[in-house]
mmCIF file of N, CA and C in Angstrom:
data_model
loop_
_atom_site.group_PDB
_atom_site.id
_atom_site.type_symbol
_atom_site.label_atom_id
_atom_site.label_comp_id
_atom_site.label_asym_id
_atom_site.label_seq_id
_atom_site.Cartn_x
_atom_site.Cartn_y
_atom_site.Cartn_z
ATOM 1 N N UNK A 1 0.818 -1.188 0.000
ATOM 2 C CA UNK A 1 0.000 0.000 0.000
ATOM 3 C C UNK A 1 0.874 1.270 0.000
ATOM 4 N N UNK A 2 2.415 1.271 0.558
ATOM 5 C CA UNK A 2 2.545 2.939 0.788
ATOM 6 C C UNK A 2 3.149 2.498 -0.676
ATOM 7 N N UNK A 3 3.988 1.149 -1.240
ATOM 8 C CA UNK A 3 4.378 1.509 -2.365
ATOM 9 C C UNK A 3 3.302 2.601 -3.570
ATOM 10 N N UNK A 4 2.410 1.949 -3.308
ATOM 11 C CA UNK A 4 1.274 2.401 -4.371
ATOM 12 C C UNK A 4 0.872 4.343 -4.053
ATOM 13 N N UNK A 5 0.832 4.500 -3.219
ATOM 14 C CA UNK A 5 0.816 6.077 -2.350
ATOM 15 C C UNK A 5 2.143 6.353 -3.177
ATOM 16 N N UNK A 6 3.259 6.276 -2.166
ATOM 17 C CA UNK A 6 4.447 6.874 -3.017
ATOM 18 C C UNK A 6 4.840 6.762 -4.992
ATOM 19 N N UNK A 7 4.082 5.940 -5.568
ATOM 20 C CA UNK A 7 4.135 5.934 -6.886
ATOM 21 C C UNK A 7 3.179 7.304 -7.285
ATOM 22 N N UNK A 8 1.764 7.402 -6.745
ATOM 23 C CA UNK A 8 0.854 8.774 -6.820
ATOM 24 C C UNK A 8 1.305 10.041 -6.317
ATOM 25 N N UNK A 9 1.848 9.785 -5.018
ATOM 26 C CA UNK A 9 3.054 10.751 -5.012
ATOM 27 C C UNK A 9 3.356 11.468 -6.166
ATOM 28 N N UNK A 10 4.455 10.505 -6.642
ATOM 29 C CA UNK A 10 5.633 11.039 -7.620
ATOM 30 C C UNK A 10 4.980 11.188 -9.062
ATOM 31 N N UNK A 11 3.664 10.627 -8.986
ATOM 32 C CA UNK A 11 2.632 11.279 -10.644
ATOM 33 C C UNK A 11 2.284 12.441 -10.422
ATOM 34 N N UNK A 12 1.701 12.873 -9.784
ATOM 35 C CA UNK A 12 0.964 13.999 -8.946
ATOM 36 C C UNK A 12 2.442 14.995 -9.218
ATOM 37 N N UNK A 13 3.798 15.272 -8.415
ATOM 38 C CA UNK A 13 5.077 15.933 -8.337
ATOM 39 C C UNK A 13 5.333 15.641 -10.184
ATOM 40 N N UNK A 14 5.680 14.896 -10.719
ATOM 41 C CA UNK A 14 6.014 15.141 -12.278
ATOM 42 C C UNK A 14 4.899 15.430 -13.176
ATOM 43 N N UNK A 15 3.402 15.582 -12.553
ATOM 44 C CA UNK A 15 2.218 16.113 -13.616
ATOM 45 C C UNK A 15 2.898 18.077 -13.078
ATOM 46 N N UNK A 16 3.252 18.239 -12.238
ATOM 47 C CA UNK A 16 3.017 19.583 -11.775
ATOM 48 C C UNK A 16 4.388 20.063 -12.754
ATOM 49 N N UNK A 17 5.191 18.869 -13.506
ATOM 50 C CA UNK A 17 6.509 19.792 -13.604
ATOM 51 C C UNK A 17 6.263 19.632 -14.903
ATOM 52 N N UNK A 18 5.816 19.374 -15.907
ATOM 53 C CA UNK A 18 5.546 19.339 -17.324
ATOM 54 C C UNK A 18 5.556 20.881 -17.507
ATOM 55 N N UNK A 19 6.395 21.083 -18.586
ATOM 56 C CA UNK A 19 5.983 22.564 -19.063
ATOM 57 C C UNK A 19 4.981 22.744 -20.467
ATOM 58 N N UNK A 20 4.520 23.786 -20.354
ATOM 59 C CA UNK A 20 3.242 24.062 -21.093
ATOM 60 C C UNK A 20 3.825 24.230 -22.420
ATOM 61 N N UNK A 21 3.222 23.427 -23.414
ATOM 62 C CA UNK A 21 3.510 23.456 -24.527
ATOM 63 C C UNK A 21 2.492 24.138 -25.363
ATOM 64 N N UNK A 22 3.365 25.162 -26.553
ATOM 65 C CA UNK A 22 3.077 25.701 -27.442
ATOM 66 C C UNK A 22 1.670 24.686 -28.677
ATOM 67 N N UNK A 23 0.572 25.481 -28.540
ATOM 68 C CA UNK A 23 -0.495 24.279 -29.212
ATOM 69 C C UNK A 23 -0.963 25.463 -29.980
ATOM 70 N N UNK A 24 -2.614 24.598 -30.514
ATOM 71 C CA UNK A 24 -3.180 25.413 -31.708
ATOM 72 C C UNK A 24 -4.508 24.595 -30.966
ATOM 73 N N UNK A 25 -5.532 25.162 -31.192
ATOM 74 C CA UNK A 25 -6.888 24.271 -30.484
ATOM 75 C C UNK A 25 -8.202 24.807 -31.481
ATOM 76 N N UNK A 26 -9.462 24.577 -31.901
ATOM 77 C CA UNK A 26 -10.570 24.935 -32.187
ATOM 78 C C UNK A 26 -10.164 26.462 -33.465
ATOM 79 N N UNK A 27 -9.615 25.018 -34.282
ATOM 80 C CA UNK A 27 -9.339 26.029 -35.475
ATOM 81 C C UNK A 27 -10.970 25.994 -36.692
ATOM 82 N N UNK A 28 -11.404 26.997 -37.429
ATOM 83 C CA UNK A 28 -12.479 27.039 -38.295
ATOM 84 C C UNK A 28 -11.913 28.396 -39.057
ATOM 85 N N UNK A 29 -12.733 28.002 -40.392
ATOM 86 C CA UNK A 29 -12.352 28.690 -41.430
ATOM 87 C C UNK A 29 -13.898 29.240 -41.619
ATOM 88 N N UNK A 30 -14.108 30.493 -41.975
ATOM 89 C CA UNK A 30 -15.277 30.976 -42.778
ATOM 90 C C UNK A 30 -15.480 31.225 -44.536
ATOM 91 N N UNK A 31 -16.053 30.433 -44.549
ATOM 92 C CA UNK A 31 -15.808 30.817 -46.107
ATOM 93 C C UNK A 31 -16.771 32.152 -46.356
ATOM 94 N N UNK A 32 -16.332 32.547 -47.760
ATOM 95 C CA UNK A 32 -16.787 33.950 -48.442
ATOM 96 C C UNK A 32 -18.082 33.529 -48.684
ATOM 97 N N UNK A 33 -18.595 34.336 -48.758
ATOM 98 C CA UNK A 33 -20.066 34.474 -49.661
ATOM 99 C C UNK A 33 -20.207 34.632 -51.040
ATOM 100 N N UNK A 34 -19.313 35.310 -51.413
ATOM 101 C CA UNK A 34 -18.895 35.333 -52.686
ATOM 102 C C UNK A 34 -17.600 34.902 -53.418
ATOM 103 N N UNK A 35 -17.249 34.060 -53.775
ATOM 104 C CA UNK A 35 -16.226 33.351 -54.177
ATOM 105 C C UNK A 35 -14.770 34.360 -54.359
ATOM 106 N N UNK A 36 -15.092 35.456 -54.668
ATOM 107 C CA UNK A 36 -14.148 35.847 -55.259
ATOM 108 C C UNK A 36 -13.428 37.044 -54.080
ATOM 109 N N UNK A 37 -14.168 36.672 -52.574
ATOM 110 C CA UNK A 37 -14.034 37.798 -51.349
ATOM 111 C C UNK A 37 -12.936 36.207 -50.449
ATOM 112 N N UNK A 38 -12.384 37.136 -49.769
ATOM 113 C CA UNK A 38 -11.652 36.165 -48.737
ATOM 114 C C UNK A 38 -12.619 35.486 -48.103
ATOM 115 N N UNK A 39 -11.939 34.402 -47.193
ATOM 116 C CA UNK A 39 -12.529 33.692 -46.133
ATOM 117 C C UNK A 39 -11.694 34.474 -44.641
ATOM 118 N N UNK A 40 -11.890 34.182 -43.496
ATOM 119 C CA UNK A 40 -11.178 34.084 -42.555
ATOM 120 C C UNK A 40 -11.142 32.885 -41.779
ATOM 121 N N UNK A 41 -9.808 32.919 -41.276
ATOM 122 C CA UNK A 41 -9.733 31.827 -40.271
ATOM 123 C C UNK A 41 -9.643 31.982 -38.780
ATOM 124 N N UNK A 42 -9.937 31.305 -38.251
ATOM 125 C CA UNK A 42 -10.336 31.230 -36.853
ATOM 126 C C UNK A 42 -9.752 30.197 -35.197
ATOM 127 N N UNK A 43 -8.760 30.585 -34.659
ATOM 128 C CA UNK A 43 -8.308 29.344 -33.666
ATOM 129 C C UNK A 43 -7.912 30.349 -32.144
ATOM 130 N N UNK A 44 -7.233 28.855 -31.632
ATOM 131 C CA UNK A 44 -6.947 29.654 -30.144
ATOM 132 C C UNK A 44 -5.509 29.463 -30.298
ATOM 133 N N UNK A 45 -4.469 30.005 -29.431
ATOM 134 C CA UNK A 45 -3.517 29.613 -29.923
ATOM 135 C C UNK A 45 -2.616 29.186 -27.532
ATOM 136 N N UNK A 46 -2.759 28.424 -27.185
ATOM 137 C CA UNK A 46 -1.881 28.232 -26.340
ATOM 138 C C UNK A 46 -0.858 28.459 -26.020
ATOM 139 N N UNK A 47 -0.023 29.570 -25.338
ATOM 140 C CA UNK A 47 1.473 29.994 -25.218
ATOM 141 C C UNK A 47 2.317 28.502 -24.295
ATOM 142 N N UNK A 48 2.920 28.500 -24.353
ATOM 143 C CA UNK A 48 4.393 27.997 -24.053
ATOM 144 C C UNK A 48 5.124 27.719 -22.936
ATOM 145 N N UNK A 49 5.804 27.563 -22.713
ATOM 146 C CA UNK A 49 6.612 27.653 -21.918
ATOM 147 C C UNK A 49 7.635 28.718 -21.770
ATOM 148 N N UNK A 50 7.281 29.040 -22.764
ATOM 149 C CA UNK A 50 8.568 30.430 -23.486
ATOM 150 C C UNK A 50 7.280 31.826 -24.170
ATOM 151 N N UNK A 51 7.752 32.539 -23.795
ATOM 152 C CA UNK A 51 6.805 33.704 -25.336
ATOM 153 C C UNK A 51 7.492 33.881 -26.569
ATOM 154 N N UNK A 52 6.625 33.809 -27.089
ATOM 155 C CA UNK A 52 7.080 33.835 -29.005
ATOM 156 C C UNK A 52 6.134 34.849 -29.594
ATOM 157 N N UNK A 53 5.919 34.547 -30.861
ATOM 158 C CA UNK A 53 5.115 35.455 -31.547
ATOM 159 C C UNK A 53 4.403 34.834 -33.057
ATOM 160 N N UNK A 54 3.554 35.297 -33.181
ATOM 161 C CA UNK A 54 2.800 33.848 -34.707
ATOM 162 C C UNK A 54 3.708 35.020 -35.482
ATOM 163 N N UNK A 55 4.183 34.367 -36.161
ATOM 164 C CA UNK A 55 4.526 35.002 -37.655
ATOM 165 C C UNK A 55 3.590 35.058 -38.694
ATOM 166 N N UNK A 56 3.193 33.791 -39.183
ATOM 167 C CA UNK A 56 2.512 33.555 -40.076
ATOM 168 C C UNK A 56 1.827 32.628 -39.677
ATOM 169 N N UNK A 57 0.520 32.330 -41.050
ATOM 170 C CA UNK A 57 -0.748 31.057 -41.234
ATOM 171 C C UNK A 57 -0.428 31.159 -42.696
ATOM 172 N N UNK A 58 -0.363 29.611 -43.428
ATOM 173 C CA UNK A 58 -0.433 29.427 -44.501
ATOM 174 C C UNK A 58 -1.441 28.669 -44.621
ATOM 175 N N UNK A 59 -1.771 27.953 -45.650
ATOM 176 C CA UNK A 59 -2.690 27.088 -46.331
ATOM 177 C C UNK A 59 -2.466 26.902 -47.927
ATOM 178 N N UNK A 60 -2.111 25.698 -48.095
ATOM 179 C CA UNK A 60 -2.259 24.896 -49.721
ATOM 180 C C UNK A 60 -3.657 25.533 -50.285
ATOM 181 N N UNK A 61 -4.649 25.605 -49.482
ATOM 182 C CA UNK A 61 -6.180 26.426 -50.108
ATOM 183 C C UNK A 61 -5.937 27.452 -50.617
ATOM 184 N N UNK A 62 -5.075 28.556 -50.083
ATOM 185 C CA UNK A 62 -5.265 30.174 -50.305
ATOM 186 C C UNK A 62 -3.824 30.313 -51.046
ATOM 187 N N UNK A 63 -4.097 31.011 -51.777
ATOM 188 C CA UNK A 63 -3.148 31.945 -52.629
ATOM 189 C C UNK A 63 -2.141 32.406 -51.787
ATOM 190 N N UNK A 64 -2.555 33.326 -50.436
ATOM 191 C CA UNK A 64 -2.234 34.496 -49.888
ATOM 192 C C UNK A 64 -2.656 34.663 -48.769
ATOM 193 N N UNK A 65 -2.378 34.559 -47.455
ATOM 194 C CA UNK A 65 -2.753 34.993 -45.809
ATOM 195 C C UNK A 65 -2.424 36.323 -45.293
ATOM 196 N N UNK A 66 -3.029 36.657 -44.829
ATOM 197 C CA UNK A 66 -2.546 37.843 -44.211
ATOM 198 C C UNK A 66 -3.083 37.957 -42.862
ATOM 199 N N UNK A 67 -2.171 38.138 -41.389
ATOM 200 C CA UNK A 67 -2.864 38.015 -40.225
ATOM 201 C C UNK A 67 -3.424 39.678 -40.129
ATOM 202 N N UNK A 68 -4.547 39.585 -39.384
ATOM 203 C CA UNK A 68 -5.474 40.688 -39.362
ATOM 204 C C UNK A 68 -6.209 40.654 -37.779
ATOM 205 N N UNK A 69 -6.547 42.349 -37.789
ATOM 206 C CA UNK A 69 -6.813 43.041 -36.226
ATOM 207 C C UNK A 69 -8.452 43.806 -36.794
ATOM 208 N N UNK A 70 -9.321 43.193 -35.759
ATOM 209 C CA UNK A 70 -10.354 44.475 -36.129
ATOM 210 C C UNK A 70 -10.440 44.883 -34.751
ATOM 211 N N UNK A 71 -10.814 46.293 -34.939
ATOM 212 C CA UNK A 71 -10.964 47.607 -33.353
ATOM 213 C C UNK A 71 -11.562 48.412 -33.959
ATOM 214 N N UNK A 72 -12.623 48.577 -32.764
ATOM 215 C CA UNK A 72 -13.673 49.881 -32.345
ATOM 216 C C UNK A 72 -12.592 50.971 -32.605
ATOM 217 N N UNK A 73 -12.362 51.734 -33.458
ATOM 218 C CA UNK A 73 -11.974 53.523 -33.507
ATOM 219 C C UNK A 73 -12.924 54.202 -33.907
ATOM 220 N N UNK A 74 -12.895 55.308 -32.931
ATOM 221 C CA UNK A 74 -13.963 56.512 -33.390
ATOM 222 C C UNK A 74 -15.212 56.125 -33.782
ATOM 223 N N UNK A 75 -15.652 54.640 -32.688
ATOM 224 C CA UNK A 75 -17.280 54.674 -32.869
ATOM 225 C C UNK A 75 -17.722 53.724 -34.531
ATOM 226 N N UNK A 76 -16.403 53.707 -34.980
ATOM 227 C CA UNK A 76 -16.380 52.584 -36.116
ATOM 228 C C UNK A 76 -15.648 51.060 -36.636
ATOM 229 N N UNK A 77 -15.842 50.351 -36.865
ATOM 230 C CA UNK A 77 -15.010 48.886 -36.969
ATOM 231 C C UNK A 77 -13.448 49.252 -37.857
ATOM 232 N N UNK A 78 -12.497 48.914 -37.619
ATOM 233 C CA UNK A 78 -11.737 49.375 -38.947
ATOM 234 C C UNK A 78 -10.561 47.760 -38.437
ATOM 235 N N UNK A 79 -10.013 47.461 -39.941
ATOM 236 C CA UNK A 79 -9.431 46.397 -40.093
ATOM 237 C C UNK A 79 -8.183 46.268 -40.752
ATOM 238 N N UNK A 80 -7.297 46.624 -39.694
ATOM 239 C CA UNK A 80 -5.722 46.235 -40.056
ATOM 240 C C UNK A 80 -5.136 45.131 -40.156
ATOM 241 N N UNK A 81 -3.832 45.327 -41.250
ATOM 242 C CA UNK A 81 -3.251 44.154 -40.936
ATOM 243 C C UNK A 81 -2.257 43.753 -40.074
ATOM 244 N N UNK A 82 -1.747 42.848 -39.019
ATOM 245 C CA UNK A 82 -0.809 42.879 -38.386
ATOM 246 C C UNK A 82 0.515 41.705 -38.932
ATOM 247 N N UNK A 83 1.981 42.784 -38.452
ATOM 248 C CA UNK A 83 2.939 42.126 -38.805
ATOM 249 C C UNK A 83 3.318 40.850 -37.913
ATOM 250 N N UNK A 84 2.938 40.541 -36.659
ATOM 251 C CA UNK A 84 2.829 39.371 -35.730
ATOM 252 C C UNK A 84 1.961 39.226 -34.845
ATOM 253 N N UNK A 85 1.961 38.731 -34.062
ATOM 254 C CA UNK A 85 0.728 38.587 -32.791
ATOM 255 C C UNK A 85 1.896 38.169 -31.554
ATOM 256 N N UNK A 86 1.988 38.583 -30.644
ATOM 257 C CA UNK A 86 2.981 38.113 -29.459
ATOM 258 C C UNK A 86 1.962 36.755 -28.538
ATOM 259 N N UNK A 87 2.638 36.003 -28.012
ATOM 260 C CA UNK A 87 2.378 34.960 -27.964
ATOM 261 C C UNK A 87 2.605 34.730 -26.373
ATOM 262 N N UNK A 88 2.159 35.558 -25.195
ATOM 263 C CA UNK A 88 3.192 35.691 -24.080
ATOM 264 C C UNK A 88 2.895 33.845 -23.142
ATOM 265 N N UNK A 89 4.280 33.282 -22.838
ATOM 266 C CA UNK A 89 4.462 32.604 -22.258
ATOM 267 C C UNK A 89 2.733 32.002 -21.153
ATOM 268 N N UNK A 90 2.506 30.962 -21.591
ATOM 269 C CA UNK A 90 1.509 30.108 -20.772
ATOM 270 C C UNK A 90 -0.430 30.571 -20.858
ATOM 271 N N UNK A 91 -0.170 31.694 -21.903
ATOM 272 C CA UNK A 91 -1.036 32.298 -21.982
ATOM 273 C C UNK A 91 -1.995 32.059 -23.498
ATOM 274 N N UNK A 92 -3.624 32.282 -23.316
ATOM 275 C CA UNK A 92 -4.485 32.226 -24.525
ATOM 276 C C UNK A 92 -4.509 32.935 -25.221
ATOM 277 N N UNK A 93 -4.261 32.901 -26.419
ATOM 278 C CA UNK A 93 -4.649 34.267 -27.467
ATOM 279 C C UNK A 93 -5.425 33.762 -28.966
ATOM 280 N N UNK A 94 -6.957 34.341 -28.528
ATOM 281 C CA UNK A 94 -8.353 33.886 -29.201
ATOM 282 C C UNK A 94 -7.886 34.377 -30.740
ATOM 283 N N UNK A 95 -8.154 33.932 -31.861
ATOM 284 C CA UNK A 95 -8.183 34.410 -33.342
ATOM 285 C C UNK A 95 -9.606 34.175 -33.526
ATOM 286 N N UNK A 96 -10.544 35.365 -33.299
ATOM 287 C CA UNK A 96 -12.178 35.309 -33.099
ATOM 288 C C UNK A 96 -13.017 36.307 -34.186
ATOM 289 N N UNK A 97 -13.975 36.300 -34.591
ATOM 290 C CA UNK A 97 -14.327 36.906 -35.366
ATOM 291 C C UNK A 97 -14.500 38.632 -34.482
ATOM 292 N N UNK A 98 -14.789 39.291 -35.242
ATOM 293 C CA UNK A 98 -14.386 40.996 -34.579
ATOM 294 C C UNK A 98 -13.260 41.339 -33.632
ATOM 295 N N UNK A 99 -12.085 40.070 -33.463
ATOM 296 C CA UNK A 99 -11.048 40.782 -32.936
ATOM 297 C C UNK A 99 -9.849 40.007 -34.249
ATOM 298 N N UNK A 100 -8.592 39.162 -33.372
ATOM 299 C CA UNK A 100 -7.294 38.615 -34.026
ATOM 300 C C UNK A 100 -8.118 37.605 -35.422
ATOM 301 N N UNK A 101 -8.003 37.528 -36.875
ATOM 302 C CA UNK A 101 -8.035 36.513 -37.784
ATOM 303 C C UNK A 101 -7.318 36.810 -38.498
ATOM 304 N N UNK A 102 -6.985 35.490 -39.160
ATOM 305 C CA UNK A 102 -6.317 35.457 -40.809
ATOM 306 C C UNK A 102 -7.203 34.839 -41.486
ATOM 307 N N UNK A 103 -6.886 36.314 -42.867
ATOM 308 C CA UNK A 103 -7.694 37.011 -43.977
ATOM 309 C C UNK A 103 -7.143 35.354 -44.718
ATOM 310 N N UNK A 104 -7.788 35.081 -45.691
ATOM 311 C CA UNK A 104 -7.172 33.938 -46.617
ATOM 312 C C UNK A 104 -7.847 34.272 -47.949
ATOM 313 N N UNK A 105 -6.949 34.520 -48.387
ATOM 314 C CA UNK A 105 -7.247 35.641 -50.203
ATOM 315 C C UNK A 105 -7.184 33.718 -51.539
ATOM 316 N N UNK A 106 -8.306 33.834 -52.234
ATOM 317 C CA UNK A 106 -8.497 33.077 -53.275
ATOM 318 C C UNK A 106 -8.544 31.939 -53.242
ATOM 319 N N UNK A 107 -9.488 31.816 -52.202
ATOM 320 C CA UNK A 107 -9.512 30.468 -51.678
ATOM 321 C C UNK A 107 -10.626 29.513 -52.948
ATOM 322 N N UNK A 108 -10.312 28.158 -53.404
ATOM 323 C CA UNK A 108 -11.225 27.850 -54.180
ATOM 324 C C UNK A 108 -12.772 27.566 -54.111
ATOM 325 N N UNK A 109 -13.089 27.586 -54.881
ATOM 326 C CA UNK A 109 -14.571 28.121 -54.847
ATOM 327 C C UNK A 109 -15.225 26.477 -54.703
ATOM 328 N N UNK A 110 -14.371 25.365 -54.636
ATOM 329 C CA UNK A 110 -14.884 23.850 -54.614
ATOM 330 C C UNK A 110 -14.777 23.901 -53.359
ATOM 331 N N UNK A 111 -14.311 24.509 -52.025
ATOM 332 C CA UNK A 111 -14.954 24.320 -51.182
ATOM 333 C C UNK A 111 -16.154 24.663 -50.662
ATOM 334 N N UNK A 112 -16.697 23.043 -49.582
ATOM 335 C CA UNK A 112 -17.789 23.213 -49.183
ATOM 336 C C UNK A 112 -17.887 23.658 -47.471
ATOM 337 N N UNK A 113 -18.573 23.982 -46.937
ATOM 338 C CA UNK A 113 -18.750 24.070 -45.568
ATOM 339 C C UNK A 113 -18.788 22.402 -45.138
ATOM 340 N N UNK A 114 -18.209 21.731 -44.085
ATOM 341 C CA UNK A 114 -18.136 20.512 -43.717
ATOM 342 C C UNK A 114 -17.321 20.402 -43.877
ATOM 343 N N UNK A 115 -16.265 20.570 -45.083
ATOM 344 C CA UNK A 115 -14.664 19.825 -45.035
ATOM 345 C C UNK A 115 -14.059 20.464 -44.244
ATOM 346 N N UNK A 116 -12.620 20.272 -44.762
ATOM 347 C CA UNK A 116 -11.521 20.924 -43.804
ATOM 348 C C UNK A 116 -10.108 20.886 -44.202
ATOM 349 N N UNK A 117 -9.715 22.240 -43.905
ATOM 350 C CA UNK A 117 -8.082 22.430 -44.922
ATOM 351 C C UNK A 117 -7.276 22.979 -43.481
ATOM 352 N N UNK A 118 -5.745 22.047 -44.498
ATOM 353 C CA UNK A 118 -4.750 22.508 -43.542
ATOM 354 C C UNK A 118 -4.566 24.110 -43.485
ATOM 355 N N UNK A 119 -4.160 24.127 -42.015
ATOM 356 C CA UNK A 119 -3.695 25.624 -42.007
ATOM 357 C C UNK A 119 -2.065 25.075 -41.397
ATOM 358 N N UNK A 120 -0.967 26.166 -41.786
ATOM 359 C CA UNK A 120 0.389 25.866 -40.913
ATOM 360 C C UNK A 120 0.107 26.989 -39.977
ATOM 361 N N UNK A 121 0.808 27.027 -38.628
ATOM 362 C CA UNK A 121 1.131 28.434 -38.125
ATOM 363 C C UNK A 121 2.748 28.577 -37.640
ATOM 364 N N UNK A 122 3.715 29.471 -37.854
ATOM 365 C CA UNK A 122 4.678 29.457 -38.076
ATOM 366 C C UNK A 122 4.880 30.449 -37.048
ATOM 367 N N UNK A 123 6.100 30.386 -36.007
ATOM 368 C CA UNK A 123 6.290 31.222 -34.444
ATOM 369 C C UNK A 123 7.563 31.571 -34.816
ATOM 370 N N UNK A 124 7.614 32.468 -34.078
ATOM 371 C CA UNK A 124 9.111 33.310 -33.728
ATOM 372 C C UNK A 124 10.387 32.450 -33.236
ATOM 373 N N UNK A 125 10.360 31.455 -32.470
ATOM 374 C CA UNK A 125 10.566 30.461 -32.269
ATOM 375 C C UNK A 125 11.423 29.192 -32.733
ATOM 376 N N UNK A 126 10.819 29.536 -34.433
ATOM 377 C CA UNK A 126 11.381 28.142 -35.257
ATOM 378 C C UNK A 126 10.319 27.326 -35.371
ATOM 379 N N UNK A 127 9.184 27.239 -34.133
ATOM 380 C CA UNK A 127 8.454 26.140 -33.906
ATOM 381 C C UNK A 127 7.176 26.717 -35.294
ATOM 382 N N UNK A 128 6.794 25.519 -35.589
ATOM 383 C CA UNK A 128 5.385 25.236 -36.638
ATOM 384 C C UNK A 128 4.201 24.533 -36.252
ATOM 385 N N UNK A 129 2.549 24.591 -36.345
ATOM 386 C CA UNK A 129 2.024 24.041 -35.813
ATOM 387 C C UNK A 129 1.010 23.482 -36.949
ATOM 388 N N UNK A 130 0.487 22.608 -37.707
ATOM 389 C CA UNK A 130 -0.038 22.524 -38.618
ATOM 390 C C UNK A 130 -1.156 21.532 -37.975
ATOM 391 N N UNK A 131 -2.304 22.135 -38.369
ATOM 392 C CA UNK A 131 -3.612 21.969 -38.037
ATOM 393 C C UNK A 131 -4.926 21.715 -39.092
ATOM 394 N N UNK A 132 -6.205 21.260 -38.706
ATOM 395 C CA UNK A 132 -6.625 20.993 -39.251
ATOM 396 C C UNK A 132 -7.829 22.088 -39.346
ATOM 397 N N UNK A 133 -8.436 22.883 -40.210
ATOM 398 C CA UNK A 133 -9.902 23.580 -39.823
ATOM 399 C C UNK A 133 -10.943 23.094 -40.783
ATOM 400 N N UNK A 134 -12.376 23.113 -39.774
ATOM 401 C CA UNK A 134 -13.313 23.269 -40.307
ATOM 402 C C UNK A 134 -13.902 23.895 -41.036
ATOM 403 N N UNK A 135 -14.647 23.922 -42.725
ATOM 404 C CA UNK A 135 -15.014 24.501 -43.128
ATOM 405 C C UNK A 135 -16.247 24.639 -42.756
ATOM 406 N N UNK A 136 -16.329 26.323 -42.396
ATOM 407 C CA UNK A 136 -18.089 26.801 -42.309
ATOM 408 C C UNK A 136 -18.549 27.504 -43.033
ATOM 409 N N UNK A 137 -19.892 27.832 -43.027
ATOM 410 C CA UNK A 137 -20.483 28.288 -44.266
ATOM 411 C C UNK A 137 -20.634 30.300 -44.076
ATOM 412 N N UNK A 138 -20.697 31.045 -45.016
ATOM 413 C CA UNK A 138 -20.898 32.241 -44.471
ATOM 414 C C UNK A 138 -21.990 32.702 -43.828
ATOM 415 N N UNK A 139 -21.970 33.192 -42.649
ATOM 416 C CA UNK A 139 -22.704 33.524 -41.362
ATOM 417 C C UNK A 139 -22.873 32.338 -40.569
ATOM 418 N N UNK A 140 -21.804 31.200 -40.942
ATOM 419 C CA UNK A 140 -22.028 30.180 -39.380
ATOM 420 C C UNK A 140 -21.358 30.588 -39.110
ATOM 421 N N UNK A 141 -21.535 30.500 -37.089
ATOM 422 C CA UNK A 141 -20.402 30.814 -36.071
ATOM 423 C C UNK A 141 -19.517 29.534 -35.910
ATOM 424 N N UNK A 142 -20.389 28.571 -35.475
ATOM 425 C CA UNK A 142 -20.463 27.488 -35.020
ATOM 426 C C UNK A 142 -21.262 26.433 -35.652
#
């Protein structure tokens, strides 16, 4: 019996020492309404053990990514593009519709809502995270 205690012990002491690894979680893509308008994409992104920064999102689907910021100024929506996203150590950072997405320019028009295309995401780091998203239809959230 204490063998079995002291083995839970020492799970319990090495679950606490794992360091938090850099992930990608509840990735979705929106497709355009009109074929010939971007889609955006959509995920969470899990910090690290370390802080980094996303560089980039690619996709074999899109031509062209571009990571993107929308903000309330002056009582109106306006939509920049950003050169990274900082990534601070152990921490969430949402890619949600009306705040952090990547724009995805010429995406083909044979997709349907239901499938699902790779996205890469590429960190400051070195590190890469390649994921899978859901295709949704324009005006699904969820």
């Amino acid at each position: 019996m204490r063998s079995l205690v002291a083995v839970m012990v020492a799970a319990v002491a090495l679950a606490g020492c794992e360091q938090a690894q850099l992930g990608v979680e509840d990735a979705w893509v929106r497709l355009p309404a009109v074929s010939s308008r971007p889609g955006a994409a959509y995920f969470t992104v899990k910090g690290g053990a370390d802080a980094t920064s996303l560089l980039a999102v690619s996709s074999p689907a899109a031509v062209r990514t571009e990571l993107h910021e929308m903000k309330h100024e002056n009582g109106m929506m306006t939509m920049s593009p950003l050169k990274d996203v900082a990534i601070p150590a152990g921490a969430t950072v949402k890619f949600e519709p009306g705040g952090k997405h990547v724009m995805l320019y010429d995406l083909s028009p044979e997709l349907r809502a239901g499938g699902k295309i790779p996205l890469r995401l590429a960190f400051a780091n070195g590190k890469t995270v390649e994921i899978e998203a859901e295709l949704r239809a324009p005006g699904q959230e969820k």
